Amino acid sequence: MQSVPSQAIRPLSLNASLSSSRLPFFSFSLPIFHKFKINPSIYNKSQKVPLFLTLRCCSSGSVTAKPSSELRRNRDVQEPDEKVVALRRLFSKPGIGIDAYIIPSQDAHQSEFIAECYMRRAYISGFTGSAGTAVVTKDKAALWTDGRYFLQAEKQLSSSWILMRAGSLGVPTTSEWLNDVLSPGGRVGIYPFLFSHDAAKELKEAISKKNLELVFLYDLNLVDEIWKESRPKPPNNPIRVHDMKYAGLDVASKLSSLRAELVGTGASAIVISMLDEVAWLLNLRGSDVPHSPVMYAYLIVEVDGAKLFVDNSKVTKEVMDHLKNASVELRPYDSTLSEIKRLAAQGAQLWLDTSSVNAAIVETYKSPLDKYCSNHGSKGKIKNKRYDESNGLSEGPSGVYMRSPISLAKALKNPAELEGMQNCHLRDAAALAQFWCWLEEEIHNNVELTEVDVADKLLEFRAKKEGFLDTSFDTISGSGANGAIIHYRAERGSCSVVDPNKLFLLDSGAQYIDGITDITRTVHFGEPTAREKECFTRVLKGHIALDQAVFPENTPGFVLDAFARSSLWKIGLDYRHGTGHGVGAALNVHEGPQSISYRYGNTTPLQKGMIVSNEPGYYEDHAFGIRIAAKLVDISLISDDEIEWLNNYHSQVWEKVSPLVEGSARQWLWNNTRVIHKR
């Protein structure tokens, strides 16, 4: 899928992601950093957008979510939670003195997937979904999560916790809730390494309206204090060099382009904290984080040098030589703040992406910088292009606060990255053909398989493919009602047996040395109901509509989101997640800055070289979940053009994947890519 100038707009195309319901862009024509100037006024002005829209349709009136109080199971009798009780005991200790404590999901790098030792919110609450925020006061405990995890949270939270279904009607935000339950003058504690500067600033302003104070607890994470010896050790896995044949561009060239950006903005250095940005810029990969080939590190790039802050024990000789060739120095991971202080004391103009750099780093920079300014006069000598809400651009060494230029440069894939993504998708498609062939045969032979058995077997097929490294996220293997849990994770001992008379949803992906995949399929091994077929077909129609969309250059993804939902909306249905996300090239499976989503605050244009998924769905709570398949198509609901789209897609799958499989898997592929005849 690609956007082209409005004078010659073309439809989207599904070229390489043949095994998936995902939709990539495959072209590249722009330099990696230049010409992507960011308007700081757009970046800095916060946009207030609703988290949930009330929809109107002819057949069923308003479509809104019920308040969490109506959907939670009966919790009139609260059970004591020993972890929460222990956490509260710390509130009154000397040097702490707080009335509430917020525990987010993130690590210090704002990662989506994090190492086990940083899963503090999961430890304190018992909820293991990747997104959520826990808040503990002296007498209450509440957890916020989004629509992908409502059902999972209902199952995992004890009666001591209040489930806040974020974005639903009548559910307050964390700051609104704190303003309501705490008395004026109350103190809200956070560990500032786990909050971006922007998030901390927004929280501070929101709770100050009710005279609450935000307290930064730099030296102590309260969850770690009660986790103690049982807390897992930080990861210590070796780093590897990402080969040039997959990276497509050497480190020296990337650093040169980045330094040109620094000069253009008046910055003397940039602090890079997002793990995938560090990995991409230095052509390095790691395995510190489950499902993501990254390593825990910070990177500071100056006009005349660069320093990588990482645990030295992870650095092999090959990596050391690789970094020396790029003139990148090594520093201990825990010395990052010391270097920030040193640069600030010298009056350095640091470029900080405050949407991702944590509050601890930004505040560490500001304090000595203020001292430098007072010693050298109010204006200083260094040009500053920081956006100021009151008067625009201002002078003085106070930092450059704009979005990281690496985010967009990384999103625009070069030819080598695109080739790697295409190749790994084909190998992955072959693994999936073998897997589905096996699964259908087992089900038809009445073999009892659990959801975990199925996920393990898929991993077995993938692991045999060239370049396989790991899964790209926990496989979602859901039979029947479990398929309705958007990010369901089956666990041995408590999962379901795959029921041949119910819909089965499989959402999975893999990391390969040359790329990453993200694939969803929904199947029925018996006869689906008319309701299931209609819901599925409407999801399929949305997928096709998005694939065929024609749009002008500079169109942001939120404009296209309705294409994928319109068929569902016609009968009063919707889904509680975005339609498409960026995908990294041999990096994170979820990547920004682009997306296709109803969240219209993201104004990033879709551009040549971006890879974006196409994954509409429908989830009927406690019944089934749907993404994409073929057997479930109700031909009476689709047009001749849509039938032609399906036939063309199946033709491409057969042509490109069949040479990679043989025997029964090849026959299965043939049976499932047959021509669908028009009515």
JSON list of C-alpha atoms in Angstrom, two decimals, residues 169-363:
[
{"chain": "A", "resi": 169, "resn": "LEU", "atom": "CA", "xyz": [-18.97, 5.54, 28.73]},
{"chain": "A", "resi": 170, "resn": "GLY", "atom": "CA", "xyz": [-18.83, 6.79, 32.32]},
{"chain": "A", "resi": 171, "resn": "VAL", "atom": "CA", "xyz": [-15.27, 5.61, 33.01]},
{"chain": "A", "resi": 172, "resn": "PRO", "atom": "CA", "xyz": [-12.93, 8.36, 34.31]},
{"chain": "A", "resi": 173, "resn": "THR", "atom": "CA", "xyz": [-9.29, 8.73, 33.30]},
{"chain": "A", "resi": 174, "resn": "THR", "atom": "CA", "xyz": [-6.60, 8.06, 35.91]},
{"chain": "A", "resi": 175, "resn": "SER", "atom": "CA", "xyz": [-6.19, 11.76, 36.67]},
{"chain": "A", "resi": 176, "resn": "GLU", "atom": "CA", "xyz": [-9.96, 12.32, 36.90]},
{"chain": "A", "resi": 177, "resn": "TRP", "atom": "CA", "xyz": [-10.26, 9.41, 39.28]},
{"chain": "A", "resi": 178, "resn": "LEU", "atom": "CA", "xyz": [-7.38, 10.63, 41.46]},
{"chain": "A", "resi": 179, "resn": "ASN", "atom": "CA", "xyz": [-8.93, 14.09, 41.58]},
{"chain": "A", "resi": 180, "resn": "ASP", "atom": "CA", "xyz": [-12.14, 12.48, 42.80]},
{"chain": "A", "resi": 181, "resn": "VAL", "atom": "CA", "xyz": [-10.84, 10.03, 45.41]},
{"chain": "A", "resi": 182, "resn": "LEU", "atom": "CA", "xyz": [-7.97, 12.04, 46.96]},
{"chain": "A", "resi": 183, "resn": "SER", "atom": "CA", "xyz": [-8.36, 15.02, 49.25]},
{"chain": "A", "resi": 184, "resn": "PRO", "atom": "CA", "xyz": [-6.91, 18.40, 48.23]},
{"chain": "A", "resi": 185, "resn": "GLY", "atom": "CA", "xyz": [-3.22, 18.55, 49.07]},
{"chain": "A", "resi": 186, "resn": "GLY", "atom": "CA", "xyz": [-2.76, 14.84, 48.39]},
{"chain": "A", "resi": 187, "resn": "ARG", "atom": "CA", "xyz": [0.52, 13.58, 46.93]},
{"chain": "A", "resi": 188, "resn": "VAL", "atom": "CA", "xyz": [0.70, 11.22, 43.94]},
{"chain": "A", "resi": 189, "resn": "GLY", "atom": "CA", "xyz": [3.98, 9.33, 43.56]},
{"chain": "A", "resi": 190, "resn": "ILE", "atom": "CA", "xyz": [5.55, 8.04, 40.34]},
{"chain": "A", "resi": 191, "resn": "TYR", "atom": "CA", "xyz": [8.88, 6.52, 39.34]},
{"chain": "A", "resi": 192, "resn": "PRO", "atom": "CA", "xyz": [9.87, 9.10, 36.70]},
{"chain": "A", "resi": 193, "resn": "PHE", "atom": "CA", "xyz": [11.91, 6.65, 34.62]},
{"chain": "A", "resi": 194, "resn": "LEU", "atom": "CA", "xyz": [8.66, 4.90, 33.62]},
{"chain": "A", "resi": 195, "resn": "PHE", "atom": "CA", "xyz": [6.83, 7.98, 32.32]},
{"chain": "A", "resi": 196, "resn": "SER", "atom": "CA", "xyz": [7.63, 9.98, 29.24]},
{"chain": "A", "resi": 197, "resn": "HIS", "atom": "CA", "xyz": [8.20, 13.65, 30.01]},
{"chain": "A", "resi": 198, "resn": "ASP", "atom": "CA", "xyz": [4.99, 14.55, 28.16]},
{"chain": "A", "resi": 199, "resn": "ALA", "atom": "CA", "xyz": [2.94, 12.01, 30.08]},
{"chain": "A", "resi": 200, "resn": "ALA", "atom": "CA", "xyz": [4.30, 13.19, 33.42]},
{"chain": "A", "resi": 201, "resn": "LYS", "atom": "CA", "xyz": [3.68, 16.83, 32.50]},
{"chain": "A", "resi": 202, "resn": "GLU", "atom": "CA", "xyz": [0.11, 16.11, 31.44]},
{"chain": "A", "resi": 203, "resn": "LEU", "atom": "CA", "xyz": [-0.54, 14.17, 34.64]},
{"chain": "A", "resi": 204, "resn": "LYS", "atom": "CA", "xyz": [0.93, 16.95, 36.79]},
{"chain": "A", "resi": 205, "resn": "GLU", "atom": "CA", "xyz": [-1.26, 19.58, 35.15]},
{"chain": "A", "resi": 206, "resn": "ALA", "atom": "CA", "xyz": [-4.39, 17.44, 35.37]},
{"chain": "A", "resi": 207, "resn": "ILE", "atom": "CA", "xyz": [-4.16, 16.65, 39.08]},
{"chain": "A", "resi": 208, "resn": "SER", "atom": "CA", "xyz": [-3.08, 20.17, 40.01]},
{"chain": "A", "resi": 209, "resn": "LYS", "atom": "CA", "xyz": [-6.61, 21.29, 39.16]},
{"chain": "A", "resi": 210, "resn": "LYS", "atom": "CA", "xyz": [-7.68, 19.68, 42.44]},
{"chain": "A", "resi": 211, "resn": "ASN", "atom": "CA", "xyz": [-4.57, 20.84, 44.31]},
{"chain": "A", "resi": 212, "resn": "LEU", "atom": "CA", "xyz": [-2.85, 17.43, 44.13]},
{"chain": "A", "resi": 213, "resn": "GLU", "atom": "CA", "xyz": [0.95, 17.26, 43.92]},
{"chain": "A", "resi": 214, "resn": "LEU", "atom": "CA", "xyz": [2.93, 14.96, 41.62]},
{"chain": "A", "resi": 215, "resn": "VAL", "atom": "CA", "xyz": [5.99, 13.54, 43.41]},
{"chain": "A", "resi": 216, "resn": "PHE", "atom": "CA", "xyz": [8.99, 12.12, 41.52]},
{"chain": "A", "resi": 217, "resn": "LEU", "atom": "CA", "xyz": [10.55, 9.25, 43.46]},
{"chain": "A", "resi": 218, "resn": "TYR", "atom": "CA", "xyz": [13.88, 9.01, 41.63]},
{"chain": "A", "resi": 219, "resn": "ASP", "atom": "CA", "xyz": [15.77, 6.69, 43.94]},
{"chain": "A", "resi": 220, "resn": "LEU", "atom": "CA", "xyz": [13.16, 4.10, 44.76]},
{"chain": "A", "resi": 221, "resn": "ASN", "atom": "CA", "xyz": [10.65, 2.03, 42.83]},
{"chain": "A", "resi": 222, "resn": "LEU", "atom": "CA", "xyz": [8.07, 0.93, 45.38]},
{"chain": "A", "resi": 223, "resn": "VAL", "atom": "CA", "xyz": [7.06, -2.22, 43.50]},
{"chain": "A", "resi": 224, "resn": "ASP", "atom": "CA", "xyz": [10.69, -3.35, 43.39]},
{"chain": "A", "resi": 225, "resn": "GLU", "atom": "CA", "xyz": [10.83, -2.87, 47.16]},
{"chain": "A", "resi": 226, "resn": "ILE", "atom": "CA", "xyz": [8.16, -5.50, 47.74]},
{"chain": "A", "resi": 227, "resn": "TRP", "atom": "CA", "xyz": [9.20, -7.72, 44.80]},
{"chain": "A", "resi": 228, "resn": "LYS", "atom": "CA", "xyz": [12.66, -8.10, 46.38]},
{"chain": "A", "resi": 229, "resn": "GLU", "atom": "CA", "xyz": [14.62, -11.30, 45.74]},
{"chain": "A", "resi": 230, "resn": "SER", "atom": "CA", "xyz": [11.90, -12.93, 43.68]},
{"chain": "A", "resi": 231, "resn": "ARG", "atom": "CA", "xyz": [12.25, -10.26, 41.01]},
{"chain": "A", "resi": 232, "resn": "PRO", "atom": "CA", "xyz": [13.88, -11.69, 37.86]},
{"chain": "A", "resi": 233, "resn": "LYS", "atom": "CA", "xyz": [17.39, -10.53, 36.98]},
{"chain": "A", "resi": 234, "resn": "PRO", "atom": "CA", "xyz": [17.86, -8.00, 34.15]},
{"chain": "A", "resi": 235, "resn": "PRO", "atom": "CA", "xyz": [18.54, -9.65, 30.78]},
{"chain": "A", "resi": 236, "resn": "ASN", "atom": "CA", "xyz": [22.15, -10.21, 29.84]},
{"chain": "A", "resi": 237, "resn": "ASN", "atom": "CA", "xyz": [21.98, -11.56, 26.29]},
{"chain": "A", "resi": 238, "resn": "PRO", "atom": "CA", "xyz": [24.68, -10.92, 23.68]},
{"chain": "A", "resi": 239, "resn": "ILE", "atom": "CA", "xyz": [24.14, -8.27, 21.00]},
{"chain": "A", "resi": 240, "resn": "ARG", "atom": "CA", "xyz": [24.63, -9.15, 17.32]},
{"chain": "A", "resi": 241, "resn": "VAL", "atom": "CA", "xyz": [25.41, -7.15, 14.20]},
{"chain": "A", "resi": 242, "resn": "HIS", "atom": "CA", "xyz": [22.54, -6.81, 11.72]},
{"chain": "A", "resi": 243, "resn": "ASP", "atom": "CA", "xyz": [24.09, -7.71, 8.37]},
{"chain": "A", "resi": 244, "resn": "MET", "atom": "CA", "xyz": [24.30, -5.04, 5.68]},
{"chain": "A", "resi": 245, "resn": "LYS", "atom": "CA", "xyz": [22.46, -7.24, 3.17]},
{"chain": "A", "resi": 246, "resn": "TYR", "atom": "CA", "xyz": [19.40, -6.91, 5.42]},
{"chain": "A", "resi": 247, "resn": "ALA", "atom": "CA", "xyz": [20.02, -3.39, 6.77]},
{"chain": "A", "resi": 248, "resn": "GLY", "atom": "CA", "xyz": [20.65, -1.85, 3.34]},
{"chain": "A", "resi": 249, "resn": "LEU", "atom": "CA", "xyz": [22.50, 1.17, 4.74]},
{"chain": "A", "resi": 250, "resn": "ASP", "atom": "CA", "xyz": [25.65, 1.40, 6.87]},
{"chain": "A", "resi": 251, "resn": "VAL", "atom": "CA", "xyz": [25.88, 3.07, 10.26]},
{"chain": "A", "resi": 252, "resn": "ALA", "atom": "CA", "xyz": [28.18, 5.86, 9.08]},
{"chain": "A", "resi": 253, "resn": "SER", "atom": "CA", "xyz": [25.63, 6.98, 6.49]},
{"chain": "A", "resi": 254, "resn": "LYS", "atom": "CA", "xyz": [22.79, 6.94, 9.00]},
{"chain": "A", "resi": 255, "resn": "LEU", "atom": "CA", "xyz": [24.81, 8.92, 11.55]},
{"chain": "A", "resi": 256, "resn": "SER", "atom": "CA", "xyz": [25.87, 11.43, 8.92]},
{"chain": "A", "resi": 257, "resn": "SER", "atom": "CA", "xyz": [22.25, 12.10, 7.96]},
{"chain": "A", "resi": 258, "resn": "LEU", "atom": "CA", "xyz": [21.24, 12.40, 11.60]},
{"chain": "A", "resi": 259, "resn": "ARG", "atom": "CA", "xyz": [24.03, 14.89, 12.30]},
{"chain": "A", "resi": 260, "resn": "ALA", "atom": "CA", "xyz": [22.86, 17.00, 9.39]},
{"chain": "A", "resi": 261, "resn": "GLU", "atom": "CA", "xyz": [19.48, 17.13, 11.12]},
{"chain": "A", "resi": 262, "resn": "LEU", "atom": "CA", "xyz": [21.14, 18.20, 14.37]},
{"chain": "A", "resi": 263, "resn": "VAL", "atom": "CA", "xyz": [22.91, 21.06, 12.67]},
{"chain": "A", "resi": 264, "resn": "GLY", "atom": "CA", "xyz": [19.71, 22.13, 10.94]},
{"chain": "A", "resi": 265, "resn": "THR", "atom": "CA", "xyz": [17.79, 22.41, 14.23]},
{"chain": "A", "resi": 266, "resn": "GLY", "atom": "CA", "xyz": [20.57, 24.04, 16.22]},
{"chain": "A", "resi": 267, "resn": "ALA", "atom": "CA", "xyz": [21.02, 21.00, 18.46]},
{"chain": "A", "resi": 268, "resn": "SER", "atom": "CA", "xyz": [24.46, 19.85, 19.55]},
{"chain": "A", "resi": 269, "resn": "ALA", "atom": "CA", "xyz": [23.36, 16.30, 20.47]},
{"chain": "A", "resi": 270, "resn": "ILE", "atom": "CA", "xyz": [20.33, 14.01, 20.53]},
{"chain": "A", "resi": 271, "resn": "VAL", "atom": "CA", "xyz": [19.33, 11.54, 23.24]},
{"chain": "A", "resi": 272, "resn": "ILE", "atom": "CA", "xyz": [17.84, 8.36, 21.77]},
{"chain": "A", "resi": 273, "resn": "SER", "atom": "CA", "xyz": [15.97, 6.17, 24.23]},
{"chain": "A", "resi": 274, "resn": "MET", "atom": "CA", "xyz": [13.59, 4.06, 22.11]},
{"chain": "A", "resi": 275, "resn": "LEU", "atom": "CA", "xyz": [15.19, 0.64, 21.82]},
{"chain": "A", "resi": 276, "resn": "ASP", "atom": "CA", "xyz": [14.23, 0.00, 18.20]},
{"chain": "A", "resi": 277, "resn": "GLU", "atom": "CA", "xyz": [15.63, 3.41, 17.20]},
{"chain": "A", "resi": 278, "resn": "VAL", "atom": "CA", "xyz": [18.98, 2.57, 18.81]},
{"chain": "A", "resi": 279, "resn": "ALA", "atom": "CA", "xyz": [19.02, -0.83, 17.12]},
{"chain": "A", "resi": 280, "resn": "TRP", "atom": "CA", "xyz": [18.09, 0.55, 13.70]},
{"chain": "A", "resi": 281, "resn": "LEU", "atom": "CA", "xyz": [20.54, 3.45, 13.75]},
{"chain": "A", "resi": 282, "resn": "LEU", "atom": "CA", "xyz": [23.50, 1.27, 14.77]},
{"chain": "A", "resi": 283, "resn": "ASN", "atom": "CA", "xyz": [22.54, -1.84, 12.73]},
{"chain": "A", "resi": 284, "resn": "LEU", "atom": "CA", "xyz": [22.52, -3.91, 15.89]},
{"chain": "A", "resi": 285, "resn": "ARG", "atom": "CA", "xyz": [20.04, -6.46, 17.20]},
{"chain": "A", "resi": 286, "resn": "GLY", "atom": "CA", "xyz": [19.57, -8.11, 20.60]},
{"chain": "A", "resi": 287, "resn": "SER", "atom": "CA", "xyz": [17.24, -10.38, 22.54]},
{"chain": "A", "resi": 288, "resn": "ASP", "atom": "CA", "xyz": [16.72, -8.59, 25.84]},
{"chain": "A", "resi": 289, "resn": "VAL", "atom": "CA", "xyz": [13.00, -8.12, 25.27]},
{"chain": "A", "resi": 290, "resn": "PRO", "atom": "CA", "xyz": [10.58, -10.97, 24.46]},
{"chain": "A", "resi": 291, "resn": "HIS", "atom": "CA", "xyz": [9.40, -10.87, 20.83]},
{"chain": "A", "resi": 292, "resn": "SER", "atom": "CA", "xyz": [11.55, -7.85, 19.92]},
{"chain": "A", "resi": 293, "resn": "PRO", "atom": "CA", "xyz": [15.14, -8.10, 18.60]},
{"chain": "A", "resi": 294, "resn": "VAL", "atom": "CA", "xyz": [16.46, -5.18, 20.66]},
{"chain": "A", "resi": 295, "resn": "MET", "atom": "CA", "xyz": [18.82, -4.57, 23.59]},
{"chain": "A", "resi": 296, "resn": "TYR", "atom": "CA", "xyz": [18.50, -2.28, 26.58]},
{"chain": "A", "resi": 297, "resn": "ALA", "atom": "CA", "xyz": [20.61, 0.77, 25.74]},
{"chain": "A", "resi": 298, "resn": "TYR", "atom": "CA", "xyz": [20.63, 4.53, 25.36]},
{"chain": "A", "resi": 299, "resn": "LEU", "atom": "CA", "xyz": [22.44, 6.37, 22.59]},
{"chain": "A", "resi": 300, "resn": "ILE", "atom": "CA", "xyz": [23.67, 9.96, 22.57]},
{"chain": "A", "resi": 301, "resn": "VAL", "atom": "CA", "xyz": [24.74, 11.24, 19.16]},
{"chain": "A", "resi": 302, "resn": "GLU", "atom": "CA", "xyz": [26.70, 14.49, 19.07]},
{"chain": "A", "resi": 303, "resn": "VAL", "atom": "CA", "xyz": [27.81, 16.50, 16.06]},
{"chain": "A", "resi": 304, "resn": "ASP", "atom": "CA", "xyz": [31.32, 15.09, 16.45]},
{"chain": "A", "resi": 305, "resn": "GLY", "atom": "CA", "xyz": [30.81, 11.76, 18.22]},
{"chain": "A", "resi": 306, "resn": "ALA", "atom": "CA", "xyz": [28.43, 9.15, 19.62]},
{"chain": "A", "resi": 307, "resn": "LYS", "atom": "CA", "xyz": [28.16, 7.16, 22.86]},
{"chain": "A", "resi": 308, "resn": "LEU", "atom": "CA", "xyz": [26.27, 3.91, 23.39]},
{"chain": "A", "resi": 309, "resn": "PHE", "atom": "CA", "xyz": [25.21, 3.26, 26.99]},
{"chain": "A", "resi": 310, "resn": "VAL", "atom": "CA", "xyz": [24.85, -0.48, 27.42]},
{"chain": "A", "resi": 311, "resn": "ASP", "atom": "CA", "xyz": [25.91, -3.34, 29.68]},
{"chain": "A", "resi": 312, "resn": "ASN", "atom": "CA", "xyz": [29.41, -4.12, 28.42]},
{"chain": "A", "resi": 313, "resn": "SER", "atom": "CA", "xyz": [29.00, -7.85, 29.05]},
{"chain": "A", "resi": 314, "resn": "LYS", "atom": "CA", "xyz": [26.54, -7.97, 26.13]},
{"chain": "A", "resi": 315, "resn": "VAL", "atom": "CA", "xyz": [29.10, -6.61, 23.67]},
{"chain": "A", "resi": 316, "resn": "THR", "atom": "CA", "xyz": [30.94, -9.27, 21.65]},
{"chain": "A", "resi": 317, "resn": "LYS", "atom": "CA", "xyz": [34.21, -8.64, 19.83]},
{"chain": "A", "resi": 318, "resn": "GLU", "atom": "CA", "xyz": [32.33, -8.45, 16.53]},
{"chain": "A", "resi": 319, "resn": "VAL", "atom": "CA", "xyz": [30.01, -5.80, 17.93]},
{"chain": "A", "resi": 320, "resn": "MET", "atom": "CA", "xyz": [32.93, -3.91, 19.45]},
{"chain": "A", "resi": 321, "resn": "ASP", "atom": "CA", "xyz": [34.70, -3.77, 16.09]},
{"chain": "A", "resi": 322, "resn": "HIS", "atom": "CA", "xyz": [31.46, -2.77, 14.37]},
{"chain": "A", "resi": 323, "resn": "LEU", "atom": "CA", "xyz": [31.01, 0.16, 16.75]},
{"chain": "A", "resi": 324, "resn": "LYS", "atom": "CA", "xyz": [34.64, 1.26, 16.49]},
{"chain": "A", "resi": 325, "resn": "ASN", "atom": "CA", "xyz": [34.33, 1.40, 12.71]},
{"chain": "A", "resi": 326, "resn": "ALA", "atom": "CA", "xyz": [31.41, 3.79, 13.16]},
{"chain": "A", "resi": 327, "resn": "SER", "atom": "CA", "xyz": [33.28, 5.83, 15.83]},
{"chain": "A", "resi": 328, "resn": "VAL", "atom": "CA", "xyz": [30.77, 4.94, 18.53]},
{"chain": "A", "resi": 329, "resn": "GLU", "atom": "CA", "xyz": [32.14, 4.83, 22.09]},
{"chain": "A", "resi": 330, "resn": "LEU", "atom": "CA", "xyz": [30.87, 2.46, 24.79]},
{"chain": "A", "resi": 331, "resn": "ARG", "atom": "CA", "xyz": [29.68, 3.62, 28.20]},
{"chain": "A", "resi": 332, "resn": "PRO", "atom": "CA", "xyz": [28.00, 1.76, 31.10]},
{"chain": "A", "resi": 333, "resn": "TYR", "atom": "CA", "xyz": [24.21, 1.65, 30.89]},
{"chain": "A", "resi": 334, "resn": "ASP", "atom": "CA", "xyz": [23.75, 3.21, 34.32]},
{"chain": "A", "resi": 335, "resn": "SER", "atom": "CA", "xyz": [25.99, 6.19, 33.51]},
{"chain": "A", "resi": 336, "resn": "THR", "atom": "CA", "xyz": [23.45, 7.78, 31.13]},
{"chain": "A", "resi": 337, "resn": "LEU", "atom": "CA", "xyz": [22.22, 10.38, 33.61]},
{"chain": "A", "resi": 338, "resn": "SER", "atom": "CA", "xyz": [25.78, 11.38, 34.48]},
{"chain": "A", "resi": 339, "resn": "GLU", "atom": "CA", "xyz": [26.47, 12.11, 30.82]},
{"chain": "A", "resi": 340, "resn": "ILE", "atom": "CA", "xyz": [23.23, 14.10, 30.54]},
{"chain": "A", "resi": 341, "resn": "LYS", "atom": "CA", "xyz": [24.31, 16.23, 33.53]},
{"chain": "A", "resi": 342, "resn": "ARG", "atom": "CA", "xyz": [27.74, 16.78, 32.01]},
{"chain": "A", "resi": 343, "resn": "LEU", "atom": "CA", "xyz": [26.32, 17.94, 28.69]},
{"chain": "A", "resi": 344, "resn": "ALA", "atom": "CA", "xyz": [23.80, 20.20, 30.41]},
{"chain": "A", "resi": 345, "resn": "ALA", "atom": "CA", "xyz": [26.51, 21.78, 32.56]},
{"chain": "A", "resi": 346, "resn": "GLN", "atom": "CA", "xyz": [28.31, 22.70, 29.34]},
{"chain": "A", "resi": 347, "resn": "GLY", "atom": "CA", "xyz": [25.17, 24.34, 27.93]},
{"chain": "A", "resi": 348, "resn": "ALA", "atom": "CA", "xyz": [24.61, 21.65, 25.31]},
{"chain": "A", "resi": 349, "resn": "GLN", "atom": "CA", "xyz": [21.47, 21.92, 23.21]},
{"chain": "A", "resi": 350, "resn": "LEU", "atom": "CA", "xyz": [20.02, 18.42, 23.57]},
{"chain": "A", "resi": 351, "resn": "TRP", "atom": "CA", "xyz": [17.36, 17.23, 21.16]},
{"chain": "A", "resi": 352, "resn": "LEU", "atom": "CA", "xyz": [14.84, 15.37, 23.31]},
{"chain": "A", "resi": 353, "resn": "ASP", "atom": "CA", "xyz": [11.73, 13.66, 22.01]},
{"chain": "A", "resi": 354, "resn": "THR", "atom": "CA", "xyz": [9.66, 14.31, 25.10]},
{"chain": "A", "resi": 355, "resn": "SER", "atom": "CA", "xyz": [6.93, 11.94, 23.91]},
{"chain": "A", "resi": 356, "resn": "SER", "atom": "CA", "xyz": [9.32, 9.02, 24.46]},
{"chain": "A", "resi": 357, "resn": "VAL", "atom": "CA", "xyz": [12.31, 10.18, 26.55]},
{"chain": "A", "resi": 358, "resn": "ASN", "atom": "CA", "xyz": [11.49, 9.56, 30.19]},
{"chain": "A", "resi": 359, "resn": "ALA", "atom": "CA", "xyz": [10.81, 12.33, 32.68]},
{"chain": "A", "resi": 360, "resn": "ALA", "atom": "CA", "xyz": [13.91, 11.45, 34.74]},
{"chain": "A", "resi": 361, "resn": "ILE", "atom": "CA", "xyz": [16.22, 12.20, 31.80]},
{"chain": "A", "resi": 362, "resn": "VAL", "atom": "CA", "xyz": [14.48, 15.45, 30.85]},
{"chain": "A", "resi": 363, "resn": "GLU", "atom": "CA", "xyz": [14.46, 16.76, 34.43]}
]
